[in-house]
mmCIF file of C-alpha atoms in Angstrom:
data_model
loop_
_atom_site.group_PDB
_atom_site.id
_atom_site.type_symbol
_atom_site.label_atom_id
_atom_site.label_comp_id
_atom_site.label_asym_id
_atom_site.label_seq_id
_atom_site.Cartn_x
_atom_site.Cartn_y
_atom_site.Cartn_z
ATOM 1 C CA MET A 1 -10.367 216.324 49.544
ATOM 2 C CA VAL A 2 -9.402 214.295 46.440
ATOM 3 C CA PHE A 3 -10.021 210.548 46.463
ATOM 4 C CA ARG A 4 -8.258 208.239 44.063
ATOM 5 C CA HIS A 5 -9.917 205.156 42.662
ATOM 6 C CA PRO A 6 -8.270 201.967 44.062
ATOM 7 C CA ALA A 7 -7.301 200.854 40.555
ATOM 8 C CA THR A 8 -5.611 204.202 39.903
ATOM 9 C CA HIS A 9 -3.801 203.951 43.223
ATOM 10 C CA ARG A 10 -2.561 200.447 42.391
ATOM 11 C CA ARG A 11 -1.351 201.511 38.938
ATOM 12 C CA ALA A 12 0.609 204.346 40.526
ATOM 13 C CA ASP A 13 2.121 201.949 43.082
ATOM 14 C CA ARG A 14 3.117 199.503 40.344
ATOM 15 C CA ALA A 15 4.644 202.294 38.260
ATOM 16 C CA TRP A 16 6.710 203.447 41.238
ATOM 17 C CA ALA A 17 7.675 199.827 41.923
ATOM 18 C CA LEU A 18 9.063 199.540 38.389
ATOM 19 C CA VAL A 19 11.133 202.662 38.956
ATOM 20 C CA ARG A 20 12.443 201.252 42.254
ATOM 21 C CA LEU A 21 13.274 198.019 40.460
ATOM 22 C CA THR A 22 15.808 199.883 38.323
ATOM 23 C CA ARG A 23 17.569 201.244 41.473
ATOM 24 C CA PRO A 24 17.990 204.880 40.312
ATOM 25 C CA TRP A 25 20.731 205.274 42.918
ATOM 26 C CA PHE A 26 22.849 202.883 40.795
ATOM 27 C CA TRP A 27 22.494 204.864 37.558
ATOM 28 C CA PRO A 28 25.310 207.296 38.441
ATOM 29 C CA LEU A 29 27.777 204.370 38.448
ATOM 30 C CA GLY A 30 27.425 203.935 34.704
ATOM 31 C CA TRP A 31 27.144 207.658 34.068
ATOM 32 C CA ALA A 32 30.262 208.575 36.042
ATOM 33 C CA ALA A 33 32.368 205.849 34.437
ATOM 34 C CA ALA A 34 31.198 206.777 30.937
ATOM 35 C CA TYR A 35 31.786 210.461 31.634
ATOM 36 C CA ALA A 36 35.355 209.723 32.688
ATOM 37 C CA GLY A 37 35.846 207.770 29.469
ATOM 38 C CA SER A 38 34.434 210.670 27.478
ATOM 39 C CA VAL A 39 36.815 213.165 29.099
ATOM 40 C CA LEU A 40 39.726 210.785 28.461
ATOM 41 C CA ALA A 41 38.763 210.645 24.781
ATOM 42 C CA THR A 42 38.208 214.367 24.211
ATOM 43 C CA ARG A 43 40.349 216.042 26.913
ATOM 44 C CA ASP A 44 37.329 218.285 27.437
ATOM 45 C CA TRP A 45 34.797 218.404 30.260
ATOM 46 C CA LEU A 46 31.791 218.777 27.966
ATOM 47 C CA PRO A 47 30.911 216.991 24.723
ATOM 48 C CA THR A 48 30.990 218.941 21.498
ATOM 49 C CA PRO A 49 27.643 220.086 20.064
ATOM 50 C CA ALA A 50 27.969 217.386 17.398
ATOM 51 C CA ALA A 51 28.357 214.677 20.050
ATOM 52 C CA LEU A 52 25.653 215.991 22.382
ATOM 53 C CA PRO A 53 22.733 213.939 20.920
ATOM 54 C CA ARG A 54 24.783 210.725 21.195
ATOM 55 C CA SER A 55 25.825 211.636 24.735
ATOM 56 C CA LEU A 56 22.227 212.233 25.839
ATOM 57 C CA ALA A 57 21.124 208.940 24.282
ATOM 58 C CA ALA A 58 23.986 207.213 26.110
ATOM 59 C CA LEU A 59 22.676 208.591 29.429
ATOM 60 C CA VAL A 60 19.334 206.905 28.788
ATOM 61 C CA VAL A 61 20.922 203.605 27.795
ATOM 62 C CA LEU A 62 23.494 203.480 30.615
ATOM 63 C CA GLY A 63 20.998 204.687 33.223
ATOM 64 C CA PRO A 64 17.424 203.416 33.304
ATOM 65 C CA LEU A 65 17.461 200.978 30.379
ATOM 66 C CA VAL A 66 20.512 198.851 31.145
ATOM 67 C CA TRP A 67 19.842 198.816 34.873
ATOM 68 C CA ALA A 68 16.171 197.893 34.310
ATOM 69 C CA ALA A 69 17.130 194.955 32.085
ATOM 70 C CA VAL A 70 19.909 193.683 34.344
ATOM 71 C CA LEU A 71 18.084 194.107 37.654
ATOM 72 C CA ALA A 72 14.823 192.619 36.407
ATOM 73 C CA VAL A 73 16.545 189.324 35.639
ATOM 74 C CA ASN A 74 18.508 189.613 38.883
ATOM 75 C CA ASP A 75 15.427 190.087 41.052
ATOM 76 C CA ARG A 76 13.619 187.205 39.322
ATOM 77 C CA HIS A 77 16.325 184.690 40.079
ATOM 78 C CA ASP A 78 17.277 186.122 43.479
ATOM 79 C CA LEU A 79 13.754 185.716 44.851
ATOM 80 C CA PRO A 80 14.584 182.697 47.102
ATOM 81 C CA SER A 81 17.383 184.615 48.842
ATOM 82 C CA ASP A 82 15.530 187.943 48.812
ATOM 83 C CA ARG A 83 12.671 186.339 50.779
ATOM 84 C CA ARG A 84 15.194 185.490 53.506
ATOM 85 C CA ASN A 85 16.910 188.871 53.416
ATOM 86 C CA PRO A 86 15.633 191.680 55.682
ATOM 87 C CA ARG A 87 17.358 194.202 53.409
ATOM 88 C CA LYS A 88 15.108 193.087 50.535
ATOM 89 C CA ALA A 89 11.851 192.868 52.501
ATOM 90 C CA THR A 90 10.278 195.750 50.569
ATOM 91 C CA ALA A 91 11.419 194.599 47.120
ATOM 92 C CA PRO A 92 8.424 194.703 44.733
ATOM 93 C CA LEU A 93 8.666 191.010 43.828
ATOM 94 C CA VAL A 94 8.968 189.979 47.479
ATOM 95 C CA THR A 95 5.919 192.017 48.519
ATOM 96 C CA GLY A 96 3.903 190.834 45.513
ATOM 97 C CA LEU A 97 3.427 194.311 44.108
ATOM 98 C CA LEU A 98 5.110 193.051 40.922
ATOM 99 C CA THR A 99 4.960 189.532 39.495
ATOM 100 C CA GLU A 100 7.584 187.476 37.719
ATOM 101 C CA ALA A 101 5.701 188.137 34.474
ATOM 102 C CA ASP A 102 6.062 191.865 35.106
ATOM 103 C CA LEU A 103 9.809 191.447 35.495
ATOM 104 C CA VAL A 104 10.066 189.396 32.305
ATOM 105 C CA ARG A 105 8.245 192.136 30.391
ATOM 106 C CA CYS A 106 10.483 194.760 31.988
ATOM 107 C CA GLN A 107 13.640 192.852 31.082
ATOM 108 C CA VAL A 108 12.628 192.240 27.478
ATOM 109 C CA GLY A 109 11.312 195.761 26.943
ATOM 110 C CA ALA A 110 14.364 197.451 28.455
ATOM 111 C CA THR A 111 16.742 195.172 26.526
ATOM 112 C CA VAL A 112 15.078 195.877 23.188
ATOM 113 C CA ALA A 113 14.885 199.609 23.903
ATOM 114 C CA ALA A 114 18.542 199.815 25.002
ATOM 115 C CA LEU A 115 19.831 198.011 21.908
ATOM 116 C CA ALA A 116 17.520 199.887 19.526
ATOM 117 C CA LEU A 117 18.551 203.274 20.912
ATOM 118 C CA ALA A 118 22.236 202.319 20.894
ATOM 119 C CA VAL A 119 22.106 201.178 17.270
ATOM 120 C CA THR A 120 20.012 204.034 15.879
ATOM 121 C CA ALA A 121 21.207 207.015 17.918
ATOM 122 C CA ILE A 122 24.749 206.237 19.036
ATOM 123 C CA GLY A 123 26.788 203.787 16.983
ATOM 124 C CA PRO A 124 27.844 200.165 16.414
ATOM 125 C CA ALA A 125 30.714 200.104 18.932
ATOM 126 C CA PHE A 126 28.500 201.453 21.700
ATOM 127 C CA ALA A 127 25.724 199.027 20.704
ATOM 128 C CA LEU A 128 28.104 196.063 20.829
ATOM 129 C CA GLY A 129 29.307 197.097 24.282
ATOM 130 C CA THR A 130 25.709 197.469 25.437
ATOM 131 C CA ALA A 131 24.938 193.955 24.186
ATOM 132 C CA VAL A 132 27.935 192.547 26.084
ATOM 133 C CA VAL A 133 26.861 194.293 29.316
ATOM 134 C CA LEU A 134 23.315 192.966 28.955
ATOM 135 C CA LEU A 135 24.674 189.478 28.314
ATOM 136 C CA LEU A 136 26.908 189.696 31.379
ATOM 137 C CA GLY A 137 23.926 190.885 33.435
ATOM 138 C CA TRP A 138 21.896 187.895 32.306
ATOM 139 C CA ALA A 139 24.766 185.454 32.876
ATOM 140 C CA TYR A 140 25.377 186.865 36.349
ATOM 141 C CA SER A 141 21.856 186.047 37.550
ATOM 142 C CA ALA A 142 20.185 183.444 35.346
ATOM 143 C CA PRO A 143 20.716 179.700 35.573
ATOM 144 C CA PRO A 144 22.351 177.573 34.389
ATOM 145 C CA VAL A 145 25.287 179.999 34.105
ATOM 146 C CA ARG A 146 24.507 182.129 37.200
ATOM 147 C CA LEU A 147 27.925 183.675 37.701
ATOM 148 C CA LYS A 148 26.737 185.029 41.038
ATOM 149 C CA SER A 149 27.236 181.514 42.426
ATOM 150 C CA ARG A 150 30.668 181.090 40.843
ATOM 151 C CA PRO A 151 33.135 182.958 43.098
ATOM 152 C CA GLY A 152 35.748 184.762 41.070
ATOM 153 C CA LEU A 153 33.651 184.864 37.934
ATOM 154 C CA ASP A 154 31.065 186.997 39.758
ATOM 155 C CA VAL A 155 33.792 189.509 40.607
ATOM 156 C CA ALA A 156 35.169 189.442 37.067
ATOM 157 C CA ALA A 157 31.753 190.004 35.466
ATOM 158 C CA ASN A 158 31.020 193.096 37.547
ATOM 159 C CA ALA A 159 34.538 194.479 37.213
ATOM 160 C CA LEU A 160 34.432 194.058 33.434
ATOM 161 C CA ALA A 161 30.990 195.654 33.051
ATOM 162 C CA VAL A 162 31.480 198.686 35.301
ATOM 163 C CA GLY A 163 35.254 199.050 35.398
ATOM 164 C CA VAL A 164 36.025 198.578 31.707
ATOM 165 C CA LEU A 165 32.959 198.591 29.458
ATOM 166 C CA ALA A 166 31.236 201.600 31.055
ATOM 167 C CA PRO A 167 34.178 204.020 30.638
ATOM 168 C CA LEU A 168 34.903 202.473 27.245
ATOM 169 C CA ALA A 169 31.319 203.360 26.271
ATOM 170 C CA GLY A 170 32.028 207.019 26.969
ATOM 171 C CA TRP A 171 35.295 206.815 25.054
ATOM 172 C CA SER A 172 33.550 205.183 22.049
ATOM 173 C CA LEU A 173 31.309 208.221 21.609
ATOM 174 C CA HIS A 174 34.351 210.128 20.344
ATOM 175 C CA ARG A 175 37.187 207.778 19.400
ATOM 176 C CA PRO A 176 37.780 204.187 18.201
ATOM 177 C CA VAL A 177 37.744 201.677 21.057
ATOM 178 C CA THR A 178 41.135 200.330 19.974
ATOM 179 C CA GLY A 179 42.752 203.521 21.301
ATOM 180 C CA TYR A 180 41.483 203.115 24.857
ATOM 181 C CA PRO A 181 44.428 203.060 27.336
ATOM 182 C CA VAL A 182 45.051 199.500 28.513
ATOM 183 C CA LEU A 183 46.409 200.750 31.835
ATOM 184 C CA VAL A 184 43.168 202.607 32.558
ATOM 185 C CA ALA A 185 41.220 199.429 31.801
ATOM 186 C CA ALA A 186 43.384 197.444 34.229
ATOM 187 C CA LEU A 187 42.902 200.049 36.964
ATOM 188 C CA GLY A 188 39.150 199.983 36.367
ATOM 189 C CA LEU A 189 39.127 196.216 36.856
ATOM 190 C CA LEU A 190 41.012 196.502 40.168
ATOM 191 C CA LEU A 191 38.866 199.318 41.554
ATOM 192 C CA VAL A 192 35.489 197.790 40.728
ATOM 193 C CA ALA A 193 36.544 194.334 41.909
ATOM 194 C CA ALA A 194 37.497 195.943 45.227
ATOM 195 C CA LEU A 195 34.115 197.680 45.438
ATOM 196 C CA TYR A 196 32.127 194.581 44.448
ATOM 197 C CA LEU A 197 33.579 192.127 46.957
ATOM 198 C CA PRO A 198 32.104 193.841 50.065
ATOM 199 C CA THR A 199 28.639 193.783 48.467
ATOM 200 C CA THR A 200 28.676 189.984 48.683
ATOM 201 C CA VAL A 201 29.188 190.342 52.437
ATOM 202 C CA LEU A 202 25.911 192.274 52.782
ATOM 203 C CA ASP A 203 23.732 189.325 51.834
ATOM 204 C CA ALA A 204 25.942 186.392 52.834
ATOM 205 C CA ASP A 205 23.475 184.870 55.327
ATOM 206 C CA ALA A 206 20.496 185.067 52.969
ATOM 207 C CA ASP A 207 22.540 183.754 50.050
ATOM 208 C CA ARG A 208 23.826 180.846 52.120
ATOM 209 C CA ALA A 209 20.300 179.941 53.203
ATOM 210 C CA ALA A 210 19.103 180.038 49.585
ATOM 211 C CA GLY A 211 21.996 177.872 48.385
ATOM 212 C CA ASP A 212 23.824 180.626 46.478
ATOM 213 C CA THR A 213 27.576 180.096 46.762
ATOM 214 C CA THR A 214 28.658 183.711 46.394
ATOM 215 C CA ALA A 215 32.185 184.936 47.044
ATOM 216 C CA ALA A 216 31.349 185.723 50.688
ATOM 217 C CA VAL A 217 29.666 182.335 51.190
ATOM 218 C CA ARG A 218 32.568 180.412 49.645
ATOM 219 C CA TRP A 219 35.496 182.394 51.018
ATOM 220 C CA GLY A 220 33.990 183.931 54.148
ATOM 221 C CA THR A 221 33.146 187.530 54.886
ATOM 222 C CA ARG A 222 36.489 188.354 56.494
ATOM 223 C CA ARG A 223 38.493 187.075 53.520
ATOM 224 C CA CYS A 224 36.279 189.030 51.125
ATOM 225 C CA ARG A 225 36.846 192.231 53.067
ATOM 226 C CA ARG A 226 40.600 191.603 53.164
ATOM 227 C CA ALA A 227 40.738 190.723 49.467
ATOM 228 C CA GLY A 228 38.823 193.902 48.646
ATOM 229 C CA LEU A 229 41.218 196.004 50.714
ATOM 230 C CA THR A 230 44.204 194.335 49.045
ATOM 231 C CA LEU A 231 42.834 195.132 45.585
ATOM 232 C CA TRP A 232 42.064 198.709 46.637
ATOM 233 C CA VAL A 233 45.577 199.250 48.026
ATOM 234 C CA ALA A 234 47.094 197.713 44.888
ATOM 235 C CA ALA A 235 45.043 199.994 42.639
ATOM 236 C CA THR A 236 46.016 203.041 44.701
ATOM 237 C CA GLY A 237 49.698 202.098 44.591
ATOM 238 C CA VAL A 238 49.685 201.483 40.841
ATOM 239 C CA TRP A 239 47.897 204.791 40.317
ATOM 240 C CA LEU A 240 50.528 206.722 42.271
ATOM 241 C CA VAL A 241 53.291 205.075 40.241
ATOM 242 C CA VAL A 242 51.477 205.991 37.023
ATOM 243 C CA CYS A 243 51.181 209.599 38.146
ATOM 244 C CA HIS A 244 54.761 210.040 39.290
ATOM 245 C CA LEU A 245 56.307 208.295 36.290
ATOM 246 C CA GLY A 246 54.187 210.382 33.928
ATOM 247 C CA VAL A 247 52.917 207.284 32.133
ATOM 248 C CA LEU A 248 49.656 208.903 31.006
ATOM 249 C CA VAL A 249 50.246 212.604 31.598
ATOM 250 C CA ARG A 250 53.167 214.600 33.014
ATOM 251 C CA ARG A 251 52.841 217.165 35.782
ATOM 252 C CA ASP A 252 55.405 218.761 38.088
ATOM 253 C CA SER A 253 53.557 217.920 41.311
ATOM 254 C CA TRP A 254 51.015 215.285 42.313
ATOM 255 C CA THR A 255 50.598 216.561 45.866
ATOM 256 C CA LEU A 256 46.857 215.984 46.071
ATOM 257 C CA GLN A 257 47.225 212.417 44.812
ATOM 258 C CA ASP A 258 49.887 211.705 47.444
ATOM 259 C CA LEU A 259 47.930 213.272 50.290
ATOM 260 C CA TRP A 260 44.645 211.662 49.286
ATOM 261 C CA ALA A 261 45.973 208.100 48.904
ATOM 262 C CA PRO A 262 45.929 207.382 52.681
ATOM 263 C CA VAL A 263 42.439 208.908 52.875
ATOM 264 C CA LEU A 264 41.245 206.534 50.140
ATOM 265 C CA ILE A 265 42.698 203.493 51.851
ATOM 266 C CA LEU A 266 41.487 204.457 55.327
ATOM 267 C CA GLY A 267 38.033 205.333 54.019
ATOM 268 C CA TYR A 268 37.745 201.968 52.288
ATOM 269 C CA ALA A 269 39.007 200.068 55.330
ATOM 270 C CA VAL A 270 36.443 201.767 57.580
ATOM 271 C CA ALA A 271 33.598 201.253 55.096
ATOM 272 C CA VAL A 272 34.138 197.520 54.643
ATOM 273 C CA ARG A 273 34.318 196.737 58.347
ATOM 274 C CA ARG A 274 30.520 196.984 58.281
ATOM 275 C CA PRO A 275 29.743 197.395 54.577
ATOM 276 C CA SER A 276 26.565 198.986 53.280
ATOM 277 C CA ILE A 277 25.521 200.482 49.971
ATOM 278 C CA ALA A 278 25.670 203.961 51.505
ATOM 279 C CA ARG A 279 29.202 203.450 52.842
ATOM 280 C CA LEU A 280 30.461 202.065 49.542
ATOM 281 C CA ALA A 281 28.878 205.060 47.802
ATOM 282 C CA GLY A 282 30.906 207.208 50.191
ATOM 283 C CA VAL A 283 34.073 205.415 49.060
ATOM 284 C CA CYS A 284 33.155 206.211 45.451
ATOM 285 C CA LEU A 285 32.825 209.873 46.392
ATOM 286 C CA LEU A 286 36.261 209.762 48.007
ATOM 287 C CA PHE A 287 37.672 208.328 44.784
ATOM 288 C CA ALA A 288 36.063 211.147 42.791
ATOM 289 C CA VAL A 289 38.570 213.609 44.307
ATOM 290 C CA PRO A 290 41.794 212.159 42.829
ATOM 291 C CA ALA A 291 39.925 211.180 39.654
ATOM 292 C CA ALA A 292 38.860 214.797 39.093
ATOM 293 C CA ASP A 293 42.374 215.985 39.861
ATOM 294 C CA PHE A 294 43.847 213.644 37.254
ATOM 295 C CA LEU A 295 41.249 214.490 34.617
ATOM 296 C CA THR A 296 41.972 218.176 35.170
ATOM 297 C CA SER A 297 45.629 217.562 34.324
ATOM 298 C CA TRP A 298 44.654 215.329 31.426
ATOM 299 C CA SER A 299 42.422 218.037 29.949
ATOM 300 C CA ALA A 300 45.004 220.775 30.516
ATOM 301 C CA ALA A 301 47.631 218.742 28.642
ATOM 302 C CA GLY A 302 45.719 219.216 25.385
ATOM 303 C CA PRO A 303 45.586 216.813 22.446
ATOM 304 C CA GLY A 304 47.672 213.703 22.946
#
């Protein structure tokens, strides 16, 4: 039998706590959005050999580094509500496994690493976008700005970061950012805003007790769910119009898009009745079906 020294055991626990802090299950959000932007830019499913080093560096920045920086500052300033939230009972800062000083070091280290890697291995446009995302992450959580407690601005910050800047990051690996389709950016804003609103419902009671006036606290959980569904339906409707009018790419038939639209709306409506991270992840998977179908047509169309 192998016995570990208590100090070794604690170091391992703290290391795992730092990994948990970054929420690895969130990393695919940035990756998937950036990948879609990359395919839009190149009309190819895989990056060219010349772009592969930049693409791999982007995975590191958009995955562990950005999420570590953003969530470290979030957990620091959400501690009062997290202590009242059963869903956050095992969070490292709540349990005391990590300290606020640990989170400050994590935030600073991840921020410096993300910007350094973006500047040296990727490019200035990607680095600028990374800086804006990190700034939005700080502004979302940290006082005195704390956009999380400013309903409307909290939705806009998340929609801009994930719905616009993340896919634009993938696009910037291959083409100038000025060529990014405005319509795709608008659809990204609608979709991510719809996905963000139900997340405020999850923690409404704890946020209210801690004095955080989130969207769900200010507007009520029912209105947030309805607003999210309205945005989701609007995005789906606009997308179908875009497909059938051939605004971005022409194709004889969009049968899958038509058949899948009710599935998207029904799936979202069911998920937000009792929202959870797992159910919202399921909605994202549902959306991946028409997204893949469109990108297949986009790639098949060849150079635009």
